[in-house]
Amino acid sequence: SLRARVQEQKPAGAYQFRAVSLRTTSVSEVPGLFMRRTRPSGVGPKADASGRLPAVLMIDEGGKWDGFRSFGPLTALGESLVYSIDVSGFGELAPRPVWHDVAPWCDIERTLTYLSVAADRSIMGLRVRDALNAWHYMRSLPEVDPNRLVLAGKGLGATVALLASMLIGPFHKLVLWDSLLNYQALTEEFPFAWKQSVVVPDILRHYDLQDLLRNAPCGEKTIINPLNAAREFVDLAHASALYPEDVRICSGLEESKARDAFVQAILAE
């Protein structure tokens, strides 16, 4: 069962926030923030005839607040209800440093990754679980239009979003920003620059990320700045040859243009 602890709404200029913490019968917790505008924005999709709003679930490697800070991209999504979450290892749920973090080969992220692999419960699997719980909660809200749902992610959160997309049924849009090109890329360069917890044991025996994109059950798919193992821009020609034809790819964009591309991908009707 899924339980939600909802805090009172907090006004912030033209926006209103409320914190929501999801818990299951296990020890897992998913901290999140809902944001909606309190004044019309004049851009993007509006509420439908019954008052239901389009909604965006955002998973950001930098934590649930990153997309809101300093009028960040999540504040530019028109009338959409925005739900930004921390999955395992992100934001509030990031592991605390310990004394052996002084050694780069023995930091807490790497140690927890090895332990999770040994326990046959990968951290990426836990993140997908968290994302699924948040998605089902968001979809259940009476103010949300189930026909206009967007799943979005940034950094490692984009990979979490893509993995989760295969388990949520049909939805409207998938938008990935600064995403890992694919898992094969991690086998071609060592050491890679992504967090160690990106690892999913034996994933390449079954599929890679381009296969998930091919089968993602959504109408529109956008990838902004796919990154290689070194977290560097991937050439557009290389990404286009790898990904399915129905994926819109924006490559090599500087931060401000990448932000605009992210906002436009979500707002476009």
PDB file of N, CA and C in Angstrom, residues 22 60 62 92 126 136 218 237:
ATOM      1  N   LEU A  22       6.017  10.046   0.085  1.00  0.00           N
ATOM      2  CA  LEU A  22       5.345   8.769  -0.141  1.00  0.00           C
ATOM      3  C   LEU A  22       6.050   7.663   0.634  1.00  0.00           C
ATOM      4  N   ASP A  60      15.386  14.339 -11.180  1.00  0.00           N
ATOM      5  CA  ASP A  60      16.633  15.075 -11.441  1.00  0.00           C
ATOM      6  C   ASP A  60      17.731  14.528 -10.548  1.00  0.00           C
ATOM      7  N   GLY A  62      20.233  15.941  -9.598  1.00  0.00           N
ATOM      8  CA  GLY A  62      20.636  16.976  -8.658  1.00  0.00           C
ATOM      9  C   GLY A  62      19.682  17.166  -7.493  1.00  0.00           C
ATOM     10  N   GLU A  92      17.465  14.494  -0.859  1.00  0.00           N
ATOM     11  CA  GLU A  92      17.378  14.113   0.552  1.00  0.00           C
ATOM     12  C   GLU A  92      17.839  12.688   0.815  1.00  0.00           C
ATOM     13  N   LEU A 126      16.019   0.150  -7.285  1.00  0.00           N
ATOM     14  CA  LEU A 126      15.316   0.862  -6.216  1.00  0.00           C
ATOM     15  C   LEU A 126      14.802   2.215  -6.706  1.00  0.00           C
ATOM     16  N   HIS A 136       2.341   6.511 -10.030  1.00  0.00           N
ATOM     17  CA  HIS A 136       0.989   6.022  -9.745  1.00  0.00           C
ATOM     18  C   HIS A 136       0.249   6.967  -8.790  1.00  0.00           C
ATOM     19  N   CYS A 218       4.808   5.740 -25.364  1.00  0.00           N
ATOM     20  CA  CYS A 218       4.380   7.137 -25.313  1.00  0.00           C
ATOM     21  C   CYS A 218       4.336   7.714 -26.717  1.00  0.00           C
ATOM     22  N   ALA A 237      25.034  12.878 -35.280  1.00  0.00           N
ATOM     23  CA  ALA A 237      24.981  11.787 -36.257  1.00  0.00           C
ATOM     24  C   ALA A 237      25.076  10.434 -35.564  1.00  0.00           C
TER      25      ALA A 237
END
